[in-house]
PDB file of C-alpha atoms and ligand atoms in Angstrom:
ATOM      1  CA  UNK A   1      63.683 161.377 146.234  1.00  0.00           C
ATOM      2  CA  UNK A   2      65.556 158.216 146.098  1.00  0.00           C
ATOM      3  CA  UNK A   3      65.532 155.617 148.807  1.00  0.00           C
ATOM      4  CA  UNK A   4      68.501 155.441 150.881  1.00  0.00           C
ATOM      5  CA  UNK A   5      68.637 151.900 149.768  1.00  0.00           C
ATOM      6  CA  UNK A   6      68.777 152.716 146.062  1.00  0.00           C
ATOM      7  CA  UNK A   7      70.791 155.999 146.786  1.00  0.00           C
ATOM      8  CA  UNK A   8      73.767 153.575 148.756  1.00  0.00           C
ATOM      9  CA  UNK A   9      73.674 151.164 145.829  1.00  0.00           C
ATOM     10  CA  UNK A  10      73.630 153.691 143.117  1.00  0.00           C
ATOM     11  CA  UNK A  11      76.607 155.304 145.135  1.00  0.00           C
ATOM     12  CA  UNK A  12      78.288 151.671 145.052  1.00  0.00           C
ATOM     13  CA  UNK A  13      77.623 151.353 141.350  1.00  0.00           C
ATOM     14  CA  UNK A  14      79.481 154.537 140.438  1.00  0.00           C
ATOM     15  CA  UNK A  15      82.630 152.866 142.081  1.00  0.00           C
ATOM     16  CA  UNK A  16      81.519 149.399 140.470  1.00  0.00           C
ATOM     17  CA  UNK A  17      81.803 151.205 136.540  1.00  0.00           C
ATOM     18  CA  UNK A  18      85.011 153.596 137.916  1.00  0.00           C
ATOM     19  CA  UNK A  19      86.377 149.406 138.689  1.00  0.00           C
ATOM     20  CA  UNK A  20      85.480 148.334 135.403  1.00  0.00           C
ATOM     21  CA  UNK A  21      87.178 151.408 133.688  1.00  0.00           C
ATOM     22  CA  UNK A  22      90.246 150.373 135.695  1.00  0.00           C
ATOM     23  CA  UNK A  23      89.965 146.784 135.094  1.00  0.00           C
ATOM     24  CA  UNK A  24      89.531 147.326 131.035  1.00  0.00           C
ATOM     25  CA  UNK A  25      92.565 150.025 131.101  1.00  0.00           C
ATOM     26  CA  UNK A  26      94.666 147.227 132.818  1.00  0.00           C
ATOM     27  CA  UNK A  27      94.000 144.844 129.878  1.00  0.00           C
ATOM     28  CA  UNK A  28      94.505 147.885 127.380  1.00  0.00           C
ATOM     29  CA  UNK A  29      97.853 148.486 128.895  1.00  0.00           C
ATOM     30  CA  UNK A  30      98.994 144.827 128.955  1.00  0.00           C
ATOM     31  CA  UNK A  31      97.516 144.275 125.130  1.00  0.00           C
ATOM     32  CA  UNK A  32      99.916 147.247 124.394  1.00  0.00           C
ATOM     33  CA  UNK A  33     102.790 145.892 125.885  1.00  0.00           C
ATOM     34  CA  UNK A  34     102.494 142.690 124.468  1.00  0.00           C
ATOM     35  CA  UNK A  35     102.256 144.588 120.894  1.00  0.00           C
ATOM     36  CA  UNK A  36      98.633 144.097 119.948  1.00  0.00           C
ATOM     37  CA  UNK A  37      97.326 147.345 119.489  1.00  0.00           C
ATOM     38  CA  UNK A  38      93.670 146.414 117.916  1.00  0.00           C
ATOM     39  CA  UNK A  39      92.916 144.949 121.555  1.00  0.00           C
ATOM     40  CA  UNK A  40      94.451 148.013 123.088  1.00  0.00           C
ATOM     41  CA  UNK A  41      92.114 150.153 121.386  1.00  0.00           C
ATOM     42  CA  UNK A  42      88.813 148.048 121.832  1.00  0.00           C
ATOM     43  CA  UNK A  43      89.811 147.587 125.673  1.00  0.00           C
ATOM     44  CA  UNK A  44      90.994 151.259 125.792  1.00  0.00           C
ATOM     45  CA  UNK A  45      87.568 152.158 124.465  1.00  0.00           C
ATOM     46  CA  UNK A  46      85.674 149.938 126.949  1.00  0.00           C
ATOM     47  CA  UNK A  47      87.584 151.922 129.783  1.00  0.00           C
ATOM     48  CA  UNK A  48      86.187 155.080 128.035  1.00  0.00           C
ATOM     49  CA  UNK A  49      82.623 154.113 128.217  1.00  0.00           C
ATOM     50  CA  UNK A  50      82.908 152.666 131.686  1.00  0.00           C
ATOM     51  CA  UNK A  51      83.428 156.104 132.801  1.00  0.00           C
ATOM     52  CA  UNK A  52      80.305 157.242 130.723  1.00  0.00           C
ATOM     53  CA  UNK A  53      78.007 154.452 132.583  1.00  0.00           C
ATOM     54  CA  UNK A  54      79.840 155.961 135.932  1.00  0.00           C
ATOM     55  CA  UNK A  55      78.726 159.567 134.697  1.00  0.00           C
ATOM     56  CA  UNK A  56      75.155 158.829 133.971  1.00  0.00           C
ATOM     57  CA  UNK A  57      75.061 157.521 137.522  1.00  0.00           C
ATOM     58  CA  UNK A  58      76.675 160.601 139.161  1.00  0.00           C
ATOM     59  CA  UNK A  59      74.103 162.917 137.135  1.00  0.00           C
ATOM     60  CA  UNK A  60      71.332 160.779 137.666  1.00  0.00           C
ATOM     61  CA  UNK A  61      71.909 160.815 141.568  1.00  0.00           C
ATOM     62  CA  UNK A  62      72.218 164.977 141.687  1.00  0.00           C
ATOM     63  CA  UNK A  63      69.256 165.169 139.398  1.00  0.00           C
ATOM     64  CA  UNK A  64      67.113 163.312 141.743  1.00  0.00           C
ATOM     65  CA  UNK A  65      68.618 165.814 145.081  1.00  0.00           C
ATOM     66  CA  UNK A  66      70.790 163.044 146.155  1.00  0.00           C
ATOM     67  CA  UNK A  67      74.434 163.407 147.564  1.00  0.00           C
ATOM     68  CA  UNK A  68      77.439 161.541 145.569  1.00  0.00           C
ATOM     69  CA  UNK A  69      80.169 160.361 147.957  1.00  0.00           C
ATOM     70  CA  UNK A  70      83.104 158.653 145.923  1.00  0.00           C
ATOM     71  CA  UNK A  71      84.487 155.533 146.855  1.00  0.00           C
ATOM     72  CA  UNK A  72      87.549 153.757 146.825  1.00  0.00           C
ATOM     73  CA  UNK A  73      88.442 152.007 143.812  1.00  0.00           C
ATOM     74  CA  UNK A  74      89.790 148.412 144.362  1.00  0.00           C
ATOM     75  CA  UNK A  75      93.561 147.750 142.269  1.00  0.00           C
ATOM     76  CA  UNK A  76      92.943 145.901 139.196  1.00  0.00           C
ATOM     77  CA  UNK A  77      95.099 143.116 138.330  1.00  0.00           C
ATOM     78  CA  UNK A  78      98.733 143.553 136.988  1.00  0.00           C
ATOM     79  CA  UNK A  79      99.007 140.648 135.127  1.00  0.00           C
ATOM     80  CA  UNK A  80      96.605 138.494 132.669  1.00  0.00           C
ATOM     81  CA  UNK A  81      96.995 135.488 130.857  1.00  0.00           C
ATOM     82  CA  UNK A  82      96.389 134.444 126.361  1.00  0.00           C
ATOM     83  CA  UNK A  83      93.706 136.712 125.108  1.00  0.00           C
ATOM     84  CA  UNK A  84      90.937 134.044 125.205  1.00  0.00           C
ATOM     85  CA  UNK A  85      91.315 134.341 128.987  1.00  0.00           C
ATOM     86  CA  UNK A  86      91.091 137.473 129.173  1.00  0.00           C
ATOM     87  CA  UNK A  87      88.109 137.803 127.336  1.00  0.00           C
ATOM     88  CA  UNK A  88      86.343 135.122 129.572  1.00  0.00           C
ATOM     89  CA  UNK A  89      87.391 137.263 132.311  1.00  0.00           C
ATOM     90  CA  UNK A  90      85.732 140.200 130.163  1.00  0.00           C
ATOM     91  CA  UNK A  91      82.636 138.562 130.062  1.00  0.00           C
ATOM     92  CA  UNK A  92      82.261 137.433 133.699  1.00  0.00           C
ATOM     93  CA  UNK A  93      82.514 140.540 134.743  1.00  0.00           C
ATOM     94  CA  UNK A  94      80.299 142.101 132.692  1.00  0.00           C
ATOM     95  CA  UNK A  95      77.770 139.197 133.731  1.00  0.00           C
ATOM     96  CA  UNK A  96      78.429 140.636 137.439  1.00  0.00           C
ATOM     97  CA  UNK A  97      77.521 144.267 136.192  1.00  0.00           C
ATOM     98  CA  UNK A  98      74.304 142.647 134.768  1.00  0.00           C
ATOM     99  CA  UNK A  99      73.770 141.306 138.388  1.00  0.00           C
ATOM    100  CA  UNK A 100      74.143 144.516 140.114  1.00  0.00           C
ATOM    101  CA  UNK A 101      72.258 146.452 137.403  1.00  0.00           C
ATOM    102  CA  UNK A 102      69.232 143.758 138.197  1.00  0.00           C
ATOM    103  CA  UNK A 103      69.882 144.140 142.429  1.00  0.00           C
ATOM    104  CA  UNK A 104      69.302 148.247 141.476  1.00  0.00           C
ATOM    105  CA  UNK A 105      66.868 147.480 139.246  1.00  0.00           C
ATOM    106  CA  UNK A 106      64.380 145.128 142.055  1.00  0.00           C
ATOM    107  CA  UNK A 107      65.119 147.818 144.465  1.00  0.00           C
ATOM    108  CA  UNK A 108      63.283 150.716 142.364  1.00  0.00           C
ATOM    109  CA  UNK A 109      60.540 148.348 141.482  1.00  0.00           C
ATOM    110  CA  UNK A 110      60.432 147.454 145.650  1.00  0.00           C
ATOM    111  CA  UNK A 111      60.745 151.415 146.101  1.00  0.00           C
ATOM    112  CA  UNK A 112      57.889 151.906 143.248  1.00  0.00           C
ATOM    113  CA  UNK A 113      60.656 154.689 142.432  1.00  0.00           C
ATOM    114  CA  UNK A 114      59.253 154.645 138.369  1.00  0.00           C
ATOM    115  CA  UNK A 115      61.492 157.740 137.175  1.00  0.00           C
ATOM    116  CA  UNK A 116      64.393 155.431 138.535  1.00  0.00           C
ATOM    117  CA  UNK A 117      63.346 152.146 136.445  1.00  0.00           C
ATOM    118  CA  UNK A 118      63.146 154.431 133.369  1.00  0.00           C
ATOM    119  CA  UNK A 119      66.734 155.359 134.279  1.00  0.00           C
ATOM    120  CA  UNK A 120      67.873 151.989 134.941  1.00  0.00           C
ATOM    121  CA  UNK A 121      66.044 150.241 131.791  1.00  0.00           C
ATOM    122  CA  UNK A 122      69.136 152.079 129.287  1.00  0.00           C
ATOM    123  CA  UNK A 123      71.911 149.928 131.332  1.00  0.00           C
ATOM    124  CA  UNK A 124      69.527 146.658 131.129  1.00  0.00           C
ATOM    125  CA  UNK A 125      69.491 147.049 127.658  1.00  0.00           C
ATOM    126  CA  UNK A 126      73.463 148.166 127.616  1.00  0.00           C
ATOM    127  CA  UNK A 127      74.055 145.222 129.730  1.00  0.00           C
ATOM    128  CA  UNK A 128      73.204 143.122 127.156  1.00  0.00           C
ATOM    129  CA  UNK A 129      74.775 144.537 124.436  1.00  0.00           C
ATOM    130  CA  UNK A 130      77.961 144.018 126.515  1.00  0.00           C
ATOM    131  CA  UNK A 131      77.294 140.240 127.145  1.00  0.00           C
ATOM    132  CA  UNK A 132      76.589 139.909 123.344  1.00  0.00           C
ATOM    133  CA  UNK A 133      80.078 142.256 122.607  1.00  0.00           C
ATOM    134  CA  UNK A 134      82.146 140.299 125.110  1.00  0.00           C
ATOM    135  CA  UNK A 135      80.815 136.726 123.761  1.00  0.00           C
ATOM    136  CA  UNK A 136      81.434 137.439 120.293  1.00  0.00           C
ATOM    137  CA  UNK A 137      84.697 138.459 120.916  1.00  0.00           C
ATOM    138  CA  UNK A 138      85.256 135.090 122.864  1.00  0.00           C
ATOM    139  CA  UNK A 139      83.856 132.861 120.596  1.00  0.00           C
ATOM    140  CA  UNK A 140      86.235 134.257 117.593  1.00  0.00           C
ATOM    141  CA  UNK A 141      89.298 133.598 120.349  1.00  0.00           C
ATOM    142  CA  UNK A 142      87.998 129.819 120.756  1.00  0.00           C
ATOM    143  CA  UNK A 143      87.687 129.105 117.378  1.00  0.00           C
ATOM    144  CA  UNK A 144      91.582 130.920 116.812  1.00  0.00           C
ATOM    145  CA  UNK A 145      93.214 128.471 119.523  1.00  0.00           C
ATOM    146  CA  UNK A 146      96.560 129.315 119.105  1.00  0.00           C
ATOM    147  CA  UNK A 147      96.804 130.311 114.997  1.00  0.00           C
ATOM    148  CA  UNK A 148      99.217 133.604 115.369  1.00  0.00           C
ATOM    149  CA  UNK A 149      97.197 134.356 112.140  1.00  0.00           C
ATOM    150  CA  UNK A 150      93.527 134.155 113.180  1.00  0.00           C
ATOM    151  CA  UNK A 151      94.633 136.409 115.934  1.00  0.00           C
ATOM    152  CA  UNK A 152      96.180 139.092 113.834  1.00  0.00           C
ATOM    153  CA  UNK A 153      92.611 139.233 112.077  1.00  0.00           C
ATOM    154  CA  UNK A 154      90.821 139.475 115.099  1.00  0.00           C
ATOM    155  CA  UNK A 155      93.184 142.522 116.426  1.00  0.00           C
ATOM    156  CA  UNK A 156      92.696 143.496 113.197  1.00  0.00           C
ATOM    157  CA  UNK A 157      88.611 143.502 113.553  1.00  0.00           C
ATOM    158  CA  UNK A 158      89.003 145.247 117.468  1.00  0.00           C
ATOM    159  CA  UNK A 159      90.614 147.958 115.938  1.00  0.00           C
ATOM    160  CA  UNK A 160      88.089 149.070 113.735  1.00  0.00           C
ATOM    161  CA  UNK A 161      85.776 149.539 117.118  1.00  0.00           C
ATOM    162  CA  UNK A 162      83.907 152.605 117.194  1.00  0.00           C
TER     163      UNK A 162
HETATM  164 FE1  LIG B 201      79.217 149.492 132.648  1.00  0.00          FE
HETATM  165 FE2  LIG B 201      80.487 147.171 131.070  1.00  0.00          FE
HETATM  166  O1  LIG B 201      79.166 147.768 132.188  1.00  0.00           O
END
């Protein structure tokens, strides 16, 4: 059984990734306003997988006997700024998922809950994969400053996201 500790955090978490499927489908719907459909997609495709993290976390809880209970999902901004800001923005937040991953993750090791750090160890890895993703993407953005070109190519290059 999972600690009520780890249970209320893992409960929290499922609203964190529900957040961070909202926040990315904000910036999809602004980047397809503003008529840059390659970040659409890669943001649109973020949102998806968000709601995949959010899913292993709802399945995870019931296969361990614990109860789900939903939260309220906070409103995600309606505006953003050039797409090199909103790729910093990308990345700090993922750096806060990585924080709350590691909170969950010292809480199973306090709880000496083992099945749970098995669990948890796929988002540790995922987190950084999502650091590296978001960095990469902000690094190409600095080096475009503000060449209409170099950012056509990099729309391009999101688009081809799997
Ligand atoms: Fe679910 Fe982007 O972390």
């Amino acid at each position: 059984m999972l600690s009520k500790t780890l249970l209320d955090e893992m409960n929290n978490q499922i609203r964190e990734e529900l957040y961070s499927a909202y926040l990315y489908l904000a910036m999809a719907a602004h980047f397809e306003e503003a008529n840059w459909p390659g970040f659409a997609s890669w943001m649109t495709k973020q949102a998806a997988e968000e709601q995949e993290h959010a899913m292993k976390f709802f399945s995870y809880i019931h296969d361990r006997g614990g109860k789900v209970t939903l939260q309220a999902i906070a409103q995600p901004p309606a505006s953003f700024g050039k797409p090199v800001e909103i790729f910093e923005q990308v990345l700090q937040h993922e750096q806060k998922v990585t924080a709350r991953i590691h909170l969950l993750y010292s809480i199973a090791v306090k709880d000496n809950d083992y099945a749970s750090q098995h669990f948890l160890d796929w988002f540790v890895n995922e987190q950084v994969e999502e650091e590296k993703n978001a960095t990469q993407v902000l690094e190409w953005l600095k080096m475009a400053g503000d060449s209409v070109n170099a950012l056509f190519q990099i729309n391009g290059l999101l688009a081809r996201r799997e």
